Tab-separated table of C-alpha atoms and ligand atoms in Angstrom:
chain	number	residue	atom	x	y	z
A	176	MET	CA	0.000	0.000	0.000
A	177	ASN	CA	1.306	3.482	-0.873
A	178	ILE	CA	1.994	5.864	1.958
A	179	THR	CA	-0.390	8.712	1.175
A	180	PRO	CA	-2.379	11.007	3.449
A	181	GLU	CA	-5.540	9.181	2.321
A	182	ASN	CA	-4.085	6.021	3.839
A	183	LEU	CA	-3.476	7.601	7.231
A	184	LYS	CA	-6.765	6.408	8.711
A	185	ILE	CA	-6.178	2.916	7.344
A	186	TYR	CA	-2.750	2.704	9.008
A	187	GLU	CA	-4.199	4.021	12.267
A	188	ASP	CA	-6.943	1.391	12.196
A	189	LEU	CA	-4.449	-1.363	11.325
A	190	ALA	CA	-2.223	-0.339	14.241
A	191	LEU	CA	-5.200	-0.439	16.611
A	192	THR	CA	-6.354	-3.839	15.366
A	193	CYS	CA	-2.851	-5.352	15.621
A	194	ALA	CA	-2.391	-3.990	19.153
A	195	LYS	CA	-5.784	-5.397	20.194
A	196	GLN	CA	-4.730	-8.798	18.857
A	197	GLY	CA	-1.455	-8.619	20.789
A	198	ASN	CA	0.594	-8.216	17.613
A	199	PHE	CA	2.651	-5.340	18.951
A	200	GLU	CA	5.502	-5.539	16.451
A	201	GLU	CA	3.152	-4.996	13.538
A	202	ALA	CA	1.263	-2.298	15.443
A	203	ALA	CA	4.568	-0.475	15.976
A	204	ALA	CA	5.372	-0.674	12.248
A	205	TYR	CA	1.975	0.810	11.314
A	206	ILE	CA	2.427	3.569	13.885
A	207	GLN	CA	5.789	4.414	12.283
A	208	GLN	CA	3.955	4.773	8.948
A	209	VAL	CA	1.386	7.064	10.558
A	210	HIS	CA	4.182	9.215	11.949
A	211	THR	CA	5.939	9.358	8.584
A	212	LEU	CA	2.730	10.625	7.012
A	213	ARG	CA	2.496	13.263	9.698
A	214	GLY	CA	6.036	14.460	8.966
A	215	TRP	CA	7.765	12.713	11.875
A	216	HIS	CA	10.221	10.726	9.763
A	217	GLN	CA	12.564	10.049	12.723
A	218	SER	CA	9.972	7.667	14.192
A	219	LYS	CA	10.692	5.077	11.483
A	220	GLU	CA	14.365	5.968	10.997
A	221	LYS	CA	15.120	5.535	14.690
A	222	GLY	CA	12.889	2.468	15.008
A	223	TYR	CA	10.648	3.645	17.831
A	224	GLN	CA	8.429	0.888	19.197
A	225	PHE	CA	5.027	2.223	20.210
A	226	THR	CA	1.923	0.126	20.715
A	227	ALA	CA	-0.568	3.015	20.995
A	228	ASP	CA	-0.710	6.458	19.458
A	229	TRP	CA	-2.761	9.072	21.285
A	230	PHE	CA	-0.371	11.811	20.320
A	231	SER	CA	0.531	12.188	16.660
A	232	TRP	CA	-2.760	13.690	15.406
A	233	HIS	CA	-1.861	16.753	17.501
A	234	ILE	CA	1.459	17.320	15.711
A	235	PRO	CA	0.162	20.216	13.549
A	236	ASN	CA	-0.795	22.180	16.697
A	237	TRP	CA	2.482	21.348	18.436
A	238	GLU	CA	4.426	22.509	15.362
A	239	ARG	CA	2.437	25.746	15.138
A	240	LEU	CA	2.289	26.664	18.809
A	241	LEU	CA	5.760	25.552	19.901
A	242	LYS	CA	7.762	26.809	16.927
A	243	GLY	CA	9.256	29.617	19.051
A	244	PHE	CA	10.851	26.979	21.279
A	245	VAL	CA	12.590	24.976	18.539
A	246	GLY	CA	16.324	24.746	19.150
A	247	TYR	CA	16.110	27.162	22.086
A	248	PRO	CA	19.251	26.805	24.266
A	249	GLY	CA	18.505	25.657	27.805
A	250	LEU	CA	14.845	24.919	27.057
A	251	ASN	CA	13.485	23.042	30.061
A	252	ALA	CA	10.396	20.853	29.639
A	253	LEU	CA	8.317	18.762	32.030
A	254	GLU	CA	5.896	15.978	31.151
A	255	VAL	CA	3.382	14.405	33.517
A	256	GLY	CA	2.483	11.012	32.011
A	257	SER	CA	4.964	9.629	29.504
A	258	PHE	CA	3.753	6.064	28.851
A	259	GLU	CA	5.977	4.642	26.063
A	260	GLY	CA	7.583	8.033	25.482
A	261	MET	CA	5.861	9.130	22.283
A	262	SER	CA	5.393	12.787	23.192
A	263	THR	CA	8.872	12.803	24.785
A	264	CYS	CA	10.494	11.423	21.617
A	265	TYR	CA	8.598	13.929	19.468
A	266	LEU	CA	9.783	16.800	21.656
A	267	LEU	CA	13.376	15.556	21.542
A	268	ASP	CA	13.305	15.166	17.751
A	269	HIS	CA	11.564	18.461	16.951
A	270	ILE	CA	11.622	20.993	19.775
A	271	LEU	CA	14.296	20.121	22.362
A	272	THR	CA	16.952	20.107	19.669
A	273	SER	CA	19.496	22.345	21.402
A	274	GLN	CA	22.329	20.447	23.098
A	275	THR	CA	21.394	22.218	26.343
A	276	ALA	CA	17.646	21.473	26.247
A	277	SER	CA	16.208	18.962	28.722
A	278	ILE	CA	13.013	17.229	29.773
A	279	THR	CA	11.821	15.742	33.058
A	280	CYS	CA	9.353	12.869	32.641
A	281	VAL	CA	7.128	11.875	35.565
A	282	ASP	CA	5.174	8.617	35.397
A	283	ILE	CA	4.104	5.886	37.788
A	284	PHE	CA	4.991	3.249	35.146
A	285	GLU	CA	2.586	0.764	36.723
A	286	ASN	CA	3.419	-1.748	34.004
A	287	MET	CA	7.077	-2.802	33.717
A	288	LEU	CA	6.722	-3.444	29.977
A	289	VAL	CA	5.634	0.156	29.447
A	290	GLU	CA	8.659	1.418	31.363
A	291	HIS	CA	10.945	-0.822	29.265
A	292	SER	CA	9.360	0.599	26.102
A	293	PHE	CA	9.889	4.125	27.397
A	294	ASP	CA	13.567	3.383	28.130
A	295	PHE	CA	14.050	1.723	24.729
A	296	ASN	CA	12.419	4.564	22.787
A	297	ILE	CA	14.333	7.244	24.664
A	298	SER	CA	17.608	5.403	23.989
A	299	GLN	CA	16.708	5.350	20.261
A	300	THR	CA	16.382	9.153	20.191
A	301	GLY	CA	20.125	9.529	20.762
A	302	SER	CA	19.256	12.307	23.226
A	303	GLN	CA	18.868	10.237	26.383
A	304	ASN	CA	21.308	12.570	28.149
A	305	LYS	CA	18.581	15.253	28.002
A	306	VAL	CA	15.993	13.096	29.793
A	307	ASN	CA	15.419	12.943	33.529
A	308	LYS	CA	12.968	10.084	34.234
A	309	ILE	CA	11.264	10.194	37.635
A	310	VAL	CA	9.084	7.256	38.619
A	311	GLY	CA	6.278	8.150	40.998
A	312	GLN	CA	2.890	9.748	41.462
A	313	SER	CA	2.707	13.290	40.152
A	314	LYS	CA	1.168	14.578	43.392
A	315	LYS	CA	4.370	13.604	45.224
A	316	ILE	CA	6.994	14.307	42.533
A	317	LEU	CA	5.719	17.704	41.360
A	318	ARG	CA	6.119	19.033	44.905
A	319	MET	CA	9.856	18.247	44.766
A	320	LEU	CA	10.600	20.090	41.505
A	321	PRO	CA	12.025	23.627	41.322
A	322	LEU	CA	9.515	26.493	41.117
A	323	GLU	CA	9.220	28.689	38.000
A	324	SER	CA	11.846	26.732	36.096
A	325	TYR	CA	10.065	25.072	33.142
A	326	ASP	CA	9.393	26.653	29.755
A	327	LEU	CA	6.996	23.953	28.646
A	328	ILE	CA	4.816	21.579	30.677
A	329	TYR	CA	2.627	18.816	29.234
A	330	ILE	CA	-0.035	17.361	31.541
A	331	ASP	CA	-1.090	13.923	30.311
A	332	GLY	CA	-1.186	11.755	33.441
A	333	SER	CA	-4.274	10.731	35.383
A	334	HIS	CA	-7.600	11.730	33.789
A	335	ILE	CA	-9.540	11.876	37.065
A	336	ALA	CA	-10.636	15.491	37.546
A	337	THR	CA	-9.286	15.829	41.114
A	338	ASP	CA	-5.867	14.590	39.907
A	339	VAL	CA	-5.910	16.869	36.848
A	340	LEU	CA	-6.749	19.893	39.001
A	341	ARG	CA	-3.923	19.088	41.425
A	342	ASP	CA	-1.463	18.546	38.536
A	343	ALA	CA	-2.563	21.852	36.987
A	344	VAL	CA	-2.102	23.906	40.139
A	345	LEU	CA	1.232	22.293	41.037
A	346	CYS	CA	2.516	22.663	37.464
A	347	TRP	CA	1.440	26.300	37.303
A	348	ASP	CA	3.962	27.122	40.031
A	349	LEU	CA	6.686	25.217	38.181
A	350	LEU	CA	6.102	27.120	34.919
A	351	LYS	CA	8.126	30.218	34.042
A	352	VAL	CA	6.346	33.415	33.008
A	353	GLY	CA	6.123	33.195	29.223
A	354	GLY	CA	6.061	29.408	29.446
A	355	ILE	CA	3.438	27.176	27.840
A	356	LEU	CA	1.226	24.652	29.657
A	357	ILE	CA	-0.544	21.970	27.625
A	358	PHE	CA	-3.406	19.800	28.836
A	359	ASP	CA	-4.341	16.668	26.932
A	360	ASP	CA	-7.797	15.062	26.843
A	361	TYR	CA	-9.950	18.146	27.453
A	362	GLU	CA	-12.803	16.478	25.573
A	363	TYR	CA	-12.278	12.975	26.966
A	364	GLU	CA	-15.072	11.681	29.193
A	365	THR	CA	-15.945	8.423	30.937
A	366	PRO	CA	-18.202	7.921	33.983
A	367	ILE	CA	-15.188	8.430	36.303
A	368	GLU	CA	-12.769	10.494	34.233
A	369	LYS	CA	-13.533	13.985	32.963
A	370	PRO	CA	-10.471	16.234	32.708
A	371	SER	CA	-12.577	19.201	31.520
A	372	ASP	CA	-14.209	19.525	34.980
A	373	ALA	CA	-10.748	20.362	36.330
A	374	ILE	CA	-9.436	22.300	33.337
A	375	ASP	CA	-12.513	24.589	33.225
A	376	VAL	CA	-12.198	25.446	36.923
A	377	PHE	CA	-8.460	26.048	36.513
A	378	LEU	CA	-9.003	28.279	33.455
A	379	GLU	CA	-11.644	30.315	35.247
A	380	ILE	CA	-9.595	30.943	38.375
A	381	PHE	CA	-6.324	31.601	36.542
A	382	SER	CA	-7.912	33.472	33.625
A	383	SER	CA	-6.323	36.860	34.277
A	384	HIS	CA	-2.862	35.282	34.332
A	385	THR	CA	-3.129	33.080	31.294
A	386	GLU	CA	-3.637	33.442	27.589
A	387	ILE	CA	-5.444	30.581	25.889
A	388	LEU	CA	-3.571	29.751	22.692
A	389	GLU	CA	-5.682	26.778	21.643
A	390	LYS	CA	-8.717	24.987	23.055
A	391	GLY	CA	-9.772	21.699	21.552
A	392	TRP	CA	-8.908	18.118	22.505
A	393	GLN	CA	-5.748	19.712	23.872
A	394	VAL	CA	-5.601	23.081	25.628
A	395	PHE	CA	-2.518	25.294	25.236
A	396	LEU	CA	-1.999	28.174	27.676
A	397	SER	CA	0.704	30.726	28.070
A	398	LYS	CA	1.574	32.072	31.526
A	399	LYS	CA	1.331	35.830	31.437
A	400	SER	CA	2.143	36.777	35.011
A	401	PHE	CA	2.635	35.654	38.571
A	402	ILE	CA	-0.270	35.829	40.958
A	403	LYS	CA	-0.038	38.446	43.707
A	404	GLY	CA	0.246	36.842	47.107
A	405	GLY	CA	1.992	33.758	45.857
B	274	LIG	C1	-2.095	8.752	28.244
B	274	LIG	S1	-0.646	8.124	28.939
B	274	LIG	C2	0.587	9.275	28.438
B	274	LIG	C3	0.821	9.250	26.969
B	274	LIG	C4	2.106	9.901	26.518
B	274	LIG	N1	2.171	11.311	26.873
B	274	LIG	C5	2.258	9.690	25.011
B	274	LIG	O1	2.547	10.635	24.301
B	274	LIG	O2	2.105	8.582	24.538
B	274	LIG	C6	-0.856	8.481	30.627
B	274	LIG	C7	0.330	8.085	31.509
B	274	LIG	O3	0.134	8.722	32.772
B	274	LIG	C8	0.608	7.883	33.792
B	274	LIG	N2	-0.080	8.270	35.039
B	274	LIG	C9	-1.378	8.065	35.368
B	274	LIG	N3	-1.638	8.575	36.585
B	274	LIG	C10	-0.475	9.132	37.027
B	274	LIG	C11	-0.093	9.808	38.220
B	274	LIG	N4	-0.978	10.033	39.204
B	274	LIG	N5	1.174	10.240	38.338
B	274	LIG	C12	2.079	10.019	37.347
B	274	LIG	N6	1.778	9.373	36.191
B	274	LIG	C13	0.525	8.940	36.041
B	274	LIG	C14	0.271	6.472	33.309
B	274	LIG	O4	1.134	5.533	33.909
B	274	LIG	C15	0.451	6.595	31.792
B	274	LIG	O5	1.713	6.122	31.393
């Protein structure tokens, strides 16, 4: 089959079907094709092994909204929820391209296989020296990280609203003024998980200090100012 944009949906469906059947090697190969079609050629070249892709359909927004960060010396990123490292690898390949850029990845890695995949994929990037992996619950780890020191924070951990709200408030204090905070799964909803309940409350309370850059399945905010009183 030719790799054309029209075939994107077919490759995505094939990857899903293979993963459901436990055929992870084939799923990974289809996901590499999907990434190639979306302009992420390093995914195939470096042989990343992903079994699920919740990320790559957002690449156009990440390209557009993070272009000012590309190659920026000393760029410091934080990710809550890394899974197999797809968003981390994308950031390393496309945004954190300066030798002095870095990313801290926080995940509970409940499943050892997922953690092995993360380690494998990060080693394939060739930029593993830029990655600081911290295993643990975000509510504990985020409290240990330095305040106002990250340029970019991606929140994609727990989807339970109370957890999302806590992650948002803790991450806000870790973000530099001028930094960008991204929430995933704004429109995701199950009977027990509804990130938008938390994100809406956060946006309302922090509205005078944030600029909304994009609001869809993912929400991109820029931090305009500190809040008086802390
Ligand atoms: C949707 S996945 C992340 C996907 C990843 N960003 C990507 O691009 O593929 C969510 C991840 O969050 C992690 N997670 C869930 N609850 C967490 C918590 N309370 N603290 C830290 N990580 C958590 C899970 O282990 C899982 O790996």
